[in-house]
Short mmCIF file of C-alpha atoms in Angstrom, two decimals:
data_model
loop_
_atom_site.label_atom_id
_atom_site.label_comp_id
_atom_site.label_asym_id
_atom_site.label_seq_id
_atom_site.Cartn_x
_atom_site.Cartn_y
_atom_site.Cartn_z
CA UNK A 1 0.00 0.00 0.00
CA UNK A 2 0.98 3.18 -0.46
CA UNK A 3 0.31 4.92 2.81
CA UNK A 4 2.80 1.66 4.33
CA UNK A 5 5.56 3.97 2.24
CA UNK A 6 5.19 6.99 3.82
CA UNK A 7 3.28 8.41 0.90
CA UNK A 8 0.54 10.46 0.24
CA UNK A 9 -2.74 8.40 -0.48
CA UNK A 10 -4.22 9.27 -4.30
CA UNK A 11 -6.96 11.24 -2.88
CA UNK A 12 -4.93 13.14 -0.90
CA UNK A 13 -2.85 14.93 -3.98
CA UNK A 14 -6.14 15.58 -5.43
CA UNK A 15 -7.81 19.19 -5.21
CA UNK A 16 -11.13 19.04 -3.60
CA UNK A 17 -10.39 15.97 -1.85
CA UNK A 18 -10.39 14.02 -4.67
CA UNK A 19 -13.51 14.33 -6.09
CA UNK A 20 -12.42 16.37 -9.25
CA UNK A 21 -11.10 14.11 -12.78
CA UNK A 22 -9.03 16.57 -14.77
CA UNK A 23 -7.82 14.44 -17.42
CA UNK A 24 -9.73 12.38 -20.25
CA UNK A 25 -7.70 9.83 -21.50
CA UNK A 26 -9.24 10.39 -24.91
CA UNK A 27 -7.97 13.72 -25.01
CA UNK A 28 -3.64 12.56 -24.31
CA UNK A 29 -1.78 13.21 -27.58
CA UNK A 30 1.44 13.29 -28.24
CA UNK A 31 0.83 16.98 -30.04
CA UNK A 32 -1.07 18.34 -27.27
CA UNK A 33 1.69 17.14 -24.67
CA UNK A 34 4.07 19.19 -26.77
CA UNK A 35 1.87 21.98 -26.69
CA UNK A 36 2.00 21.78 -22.70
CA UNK A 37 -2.02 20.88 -22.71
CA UNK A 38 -1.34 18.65 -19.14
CA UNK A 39 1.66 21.10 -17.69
CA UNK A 40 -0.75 22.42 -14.91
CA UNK A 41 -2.33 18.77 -14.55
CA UNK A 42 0.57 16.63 -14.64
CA UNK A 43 3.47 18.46 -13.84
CA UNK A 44 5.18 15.27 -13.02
CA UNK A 45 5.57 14.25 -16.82
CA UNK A 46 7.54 17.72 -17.92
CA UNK A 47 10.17 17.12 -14.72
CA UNK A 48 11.25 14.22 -17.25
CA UNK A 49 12.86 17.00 -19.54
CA UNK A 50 15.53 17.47 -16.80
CA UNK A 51 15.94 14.37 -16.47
CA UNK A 52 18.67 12.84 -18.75
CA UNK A 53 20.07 9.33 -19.29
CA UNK A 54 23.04 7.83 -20.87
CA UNK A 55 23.30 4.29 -21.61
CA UNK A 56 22.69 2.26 -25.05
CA UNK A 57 18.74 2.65 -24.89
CA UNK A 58 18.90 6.73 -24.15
CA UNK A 59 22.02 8.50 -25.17
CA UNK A 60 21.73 12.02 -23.63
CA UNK A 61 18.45 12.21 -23.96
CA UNK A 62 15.68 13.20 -21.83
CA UNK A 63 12.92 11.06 -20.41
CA UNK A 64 10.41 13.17 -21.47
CA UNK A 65 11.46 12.80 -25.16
CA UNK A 66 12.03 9.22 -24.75
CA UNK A 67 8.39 9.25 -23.62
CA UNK A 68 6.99 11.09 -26.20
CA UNK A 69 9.14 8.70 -29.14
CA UNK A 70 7.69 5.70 -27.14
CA UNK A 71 3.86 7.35 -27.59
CA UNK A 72 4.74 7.84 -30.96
CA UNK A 73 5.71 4.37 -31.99
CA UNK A 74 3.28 2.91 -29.83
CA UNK A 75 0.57 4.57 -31.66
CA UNK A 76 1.91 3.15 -34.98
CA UNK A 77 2.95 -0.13 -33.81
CA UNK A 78 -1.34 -0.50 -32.65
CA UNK A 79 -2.10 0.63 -35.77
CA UNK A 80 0.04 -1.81 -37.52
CA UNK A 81 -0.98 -4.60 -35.95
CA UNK A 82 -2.91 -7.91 -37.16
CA UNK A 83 -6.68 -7.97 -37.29
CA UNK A 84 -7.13 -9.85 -33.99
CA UNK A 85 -4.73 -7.85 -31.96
CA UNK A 86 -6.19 -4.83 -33.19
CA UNK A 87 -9.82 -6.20 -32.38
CA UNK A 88 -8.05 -7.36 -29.04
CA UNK A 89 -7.06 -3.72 -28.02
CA UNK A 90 -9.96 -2.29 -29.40
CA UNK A 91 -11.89 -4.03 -26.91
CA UNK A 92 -13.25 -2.31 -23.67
CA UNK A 93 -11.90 -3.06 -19.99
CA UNK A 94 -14.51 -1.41 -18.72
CA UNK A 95 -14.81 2.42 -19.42
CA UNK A 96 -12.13 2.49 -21.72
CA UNK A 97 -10.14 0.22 -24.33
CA UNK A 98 -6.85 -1.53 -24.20
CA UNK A 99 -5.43 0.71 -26.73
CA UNK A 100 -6.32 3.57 -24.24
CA UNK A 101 -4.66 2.47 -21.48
CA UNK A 102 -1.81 1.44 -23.28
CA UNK A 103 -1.72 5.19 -24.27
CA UNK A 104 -1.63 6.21 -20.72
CA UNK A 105 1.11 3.78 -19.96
CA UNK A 106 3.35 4.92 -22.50
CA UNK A 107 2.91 8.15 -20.85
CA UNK A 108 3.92 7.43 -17.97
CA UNK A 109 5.83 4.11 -18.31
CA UNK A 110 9.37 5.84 -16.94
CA UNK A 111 7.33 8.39 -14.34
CA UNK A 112 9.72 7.38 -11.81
CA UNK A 113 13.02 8.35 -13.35
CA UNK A 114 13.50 11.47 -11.48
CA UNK A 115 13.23 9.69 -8.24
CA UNK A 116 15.90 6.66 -9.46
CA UNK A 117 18.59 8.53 -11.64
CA UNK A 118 22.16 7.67 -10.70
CA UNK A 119 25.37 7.24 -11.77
CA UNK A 120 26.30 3.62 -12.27
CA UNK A 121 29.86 2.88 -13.60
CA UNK A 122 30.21 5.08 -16.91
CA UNK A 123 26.57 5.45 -17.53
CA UNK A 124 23.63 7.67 -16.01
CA UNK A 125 20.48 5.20 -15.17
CA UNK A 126 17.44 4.57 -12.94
CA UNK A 127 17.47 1.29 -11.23
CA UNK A 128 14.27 0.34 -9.93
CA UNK A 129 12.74 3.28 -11.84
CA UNK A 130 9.66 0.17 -12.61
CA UNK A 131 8.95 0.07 -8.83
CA UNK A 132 9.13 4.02 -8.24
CA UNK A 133 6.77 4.68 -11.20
CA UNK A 134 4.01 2.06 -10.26
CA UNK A 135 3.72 3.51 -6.47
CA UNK A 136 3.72 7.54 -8.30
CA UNK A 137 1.40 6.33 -10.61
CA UNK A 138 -1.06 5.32 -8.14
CA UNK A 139 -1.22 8.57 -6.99
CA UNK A 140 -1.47 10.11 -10.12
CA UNK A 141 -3.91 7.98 -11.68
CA UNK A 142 -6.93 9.14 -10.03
CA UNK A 143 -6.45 12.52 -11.98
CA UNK A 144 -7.73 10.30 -14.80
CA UNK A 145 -10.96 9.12 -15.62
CA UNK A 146 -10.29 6.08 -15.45
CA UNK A 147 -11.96 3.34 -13.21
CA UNK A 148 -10.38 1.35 -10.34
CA UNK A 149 -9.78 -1.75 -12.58
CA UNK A 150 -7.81 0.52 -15.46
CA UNK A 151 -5.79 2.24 -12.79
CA UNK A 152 -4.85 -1.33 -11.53
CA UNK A 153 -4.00 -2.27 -14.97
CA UNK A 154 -1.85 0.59 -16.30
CA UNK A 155 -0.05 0.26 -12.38
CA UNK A 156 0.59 -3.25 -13.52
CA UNK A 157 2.30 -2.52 -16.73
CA UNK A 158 4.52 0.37 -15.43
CA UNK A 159 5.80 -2.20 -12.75
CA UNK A 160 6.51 -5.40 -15.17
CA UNK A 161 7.52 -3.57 -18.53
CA UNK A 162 11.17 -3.61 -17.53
CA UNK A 163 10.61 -7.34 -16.71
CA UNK A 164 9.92 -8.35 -20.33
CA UNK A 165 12.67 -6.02 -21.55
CA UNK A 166 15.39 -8.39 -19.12
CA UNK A 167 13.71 -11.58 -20.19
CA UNK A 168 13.73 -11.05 -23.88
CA UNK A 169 18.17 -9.99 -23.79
CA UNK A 170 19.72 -11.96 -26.56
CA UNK A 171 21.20 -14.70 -25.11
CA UNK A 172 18.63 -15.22 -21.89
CA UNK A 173 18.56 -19.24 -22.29
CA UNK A 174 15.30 -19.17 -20.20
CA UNK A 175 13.82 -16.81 -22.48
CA UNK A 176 10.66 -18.93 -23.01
CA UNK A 177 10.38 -20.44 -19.87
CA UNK A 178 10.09 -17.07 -18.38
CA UNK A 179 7.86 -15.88 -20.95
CA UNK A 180 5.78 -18.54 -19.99
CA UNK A 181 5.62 -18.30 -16.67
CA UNK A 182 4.81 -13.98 -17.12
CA UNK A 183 1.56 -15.37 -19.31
CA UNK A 184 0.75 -17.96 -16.75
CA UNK A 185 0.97 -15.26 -14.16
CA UNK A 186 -0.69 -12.27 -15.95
CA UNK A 187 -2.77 -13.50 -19.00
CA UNK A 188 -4.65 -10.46 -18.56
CA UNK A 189 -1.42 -8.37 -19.21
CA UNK A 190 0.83 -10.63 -21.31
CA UNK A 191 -0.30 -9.34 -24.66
CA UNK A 192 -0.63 -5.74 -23.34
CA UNK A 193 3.40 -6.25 -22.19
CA UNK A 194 4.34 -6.71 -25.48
CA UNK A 195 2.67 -4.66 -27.53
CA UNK A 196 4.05 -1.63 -25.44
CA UNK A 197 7.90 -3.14 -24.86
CA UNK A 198 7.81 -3.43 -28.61
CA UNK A 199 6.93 0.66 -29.02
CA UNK A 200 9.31 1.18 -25.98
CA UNK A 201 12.37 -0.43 -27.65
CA UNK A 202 11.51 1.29 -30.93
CA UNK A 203 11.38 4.35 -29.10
CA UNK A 204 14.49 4.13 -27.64
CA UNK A 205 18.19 4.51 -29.28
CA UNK A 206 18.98 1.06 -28.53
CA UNK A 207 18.83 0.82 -32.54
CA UNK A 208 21.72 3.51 -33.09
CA UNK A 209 24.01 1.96 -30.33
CA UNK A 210 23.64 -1.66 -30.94
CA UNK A 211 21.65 -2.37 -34.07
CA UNK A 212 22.17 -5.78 -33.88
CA UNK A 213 20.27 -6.45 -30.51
CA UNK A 214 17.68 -3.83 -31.68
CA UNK A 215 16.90 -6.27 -34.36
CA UNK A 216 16.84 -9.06 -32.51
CA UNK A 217 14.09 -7.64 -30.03
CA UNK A 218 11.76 -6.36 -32.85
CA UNK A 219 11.85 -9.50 -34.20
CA UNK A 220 10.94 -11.28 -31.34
CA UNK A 221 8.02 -8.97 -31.12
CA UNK A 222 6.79 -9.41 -34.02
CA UNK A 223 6.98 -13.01 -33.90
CA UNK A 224 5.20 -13.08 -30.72
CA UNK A 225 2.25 -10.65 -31.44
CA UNK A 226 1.79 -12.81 -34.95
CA UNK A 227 1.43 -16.19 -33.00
CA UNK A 228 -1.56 -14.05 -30.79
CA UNK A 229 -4.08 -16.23 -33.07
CA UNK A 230 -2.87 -19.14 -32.74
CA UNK A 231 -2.09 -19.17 -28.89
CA UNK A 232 -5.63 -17.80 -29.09
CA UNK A 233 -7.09 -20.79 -31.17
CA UNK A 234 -5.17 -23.00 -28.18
CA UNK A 235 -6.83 -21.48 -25.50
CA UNK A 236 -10.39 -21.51 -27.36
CA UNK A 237 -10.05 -25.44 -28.30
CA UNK A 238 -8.83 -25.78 -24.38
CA UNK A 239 -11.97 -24.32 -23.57
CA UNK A 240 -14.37 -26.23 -25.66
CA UNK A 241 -12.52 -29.49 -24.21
CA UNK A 242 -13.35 -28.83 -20.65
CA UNK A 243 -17.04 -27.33 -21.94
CA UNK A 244 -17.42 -31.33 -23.38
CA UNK A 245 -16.02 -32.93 -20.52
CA UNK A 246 -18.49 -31.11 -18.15
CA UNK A 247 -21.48 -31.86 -20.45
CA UNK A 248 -20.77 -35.45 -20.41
#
């Protein structure tokens, strides 16, 4: 819980007590970010611009324009994708769709960065910055209007997205057995997980400094989002198996 932290509860940071929603998720773009549409809202999100990696995925860059290249690619990598992911993320949680939420989590996917920045060896990164930005994203959340369920969601993804990133390195031998285990775990995330770690990769510079593992991650992307069908297929035929065995 967050209060356990030493934190400020959600409805606490929230004029009027909390009773107020200030942002429509319908309404985040990328444009109107630039145009400073949430700076009295969110203030959180333009900190990011002072805050500046360097490592092979962000070379000097800001965390607010990683952030906005992430939205960006996310956006395209959605509308790029195959007929039943697209249906898939199209689909409504509750109030609003996957696609959505994934919006909002691209948004605010690296929220805790200011918090985690340090030094480490030669590079400038933020450890843990997965952890930080789940617990400041429930507290910024209920600025949204989004329900209880999407807030739990979008805190979910914020909190596991660097996990997929670590299990899919080049070279992880337990690649799929870890994969599997994250589905197991989280079937209500696992396609939601890599959808966005695809857009966050693409938005990153990992491509300029090592093009090779770039690649490599893409592909496994794509790979994995195309076999959404037939993983989908499994599940239904698993399904209609137990449906038998109960009517018999």
């Amino acid at each position: 819980m967050i209060s356990e932290l030493g934190l400020a509860s959600p409805v606490d940071m929230l004029p009027g007590g909390g009773s107020e929603i200030m942002i429509s998720v319908k309404d985040i773009t990328v444009s109107g970010i630039k145009k400073d549409s949430l700076k009295e809202d969110l203030p959180e999100l333009y900190e990011l611009q002072k805050v500046v990696e360097r490592s092979a995925w962000h070379q000097d860059w800001s965390v607010l324009d990683h952030t906005l290249a992430v939205m960006d690619q996310l956006q395209q990598v959605m509308d790029g994708a195959p007929e039943k992911v697209s249906k898939y993320l199209n689909e409504k949680v509750e109030k609003h769709t996957r696609r959505e939420l994934l919006m909002v989590v691209g948004m605010l996917h690296d929220i805790g960065k200011k918090e985690t920045i340090k030094e480490v060896g030669d590079e400038i990164r933020c450890p843990g910055h997965e952890d930080r930005g789940a617990l400041k994203a429930q507290v910024l959340l209920p600025k949204f209007d989004l329900t209880e369920a999407e807030q739990a969601i979008v805190v979910e993804l914020i909190k596991h997205h660097g996990h997929v990133h670590d299990i899919i390195t080049p070279g992880n031998t337990e690649r799929d057995v870890q994969l599997g285990a994250l589905k197991k775990a989280a079937p209500h995330l696992f396609w939601m997980l890599l959808v966005f770690c695809q857009a966050d990769t693409m938005g990153s510079q990992l491509q300029k400094t090592i093009p090779i593992e770039y690649h490599k991650r893409i592909d496994f992307y794509k790979k994995a989002v195309a076999g959404f069908d037939l993983i989908s297929k499994e599940k239904k035929k698993s399904s209609e198996e137990e449906t038998s065995e109960h009517s018999e």
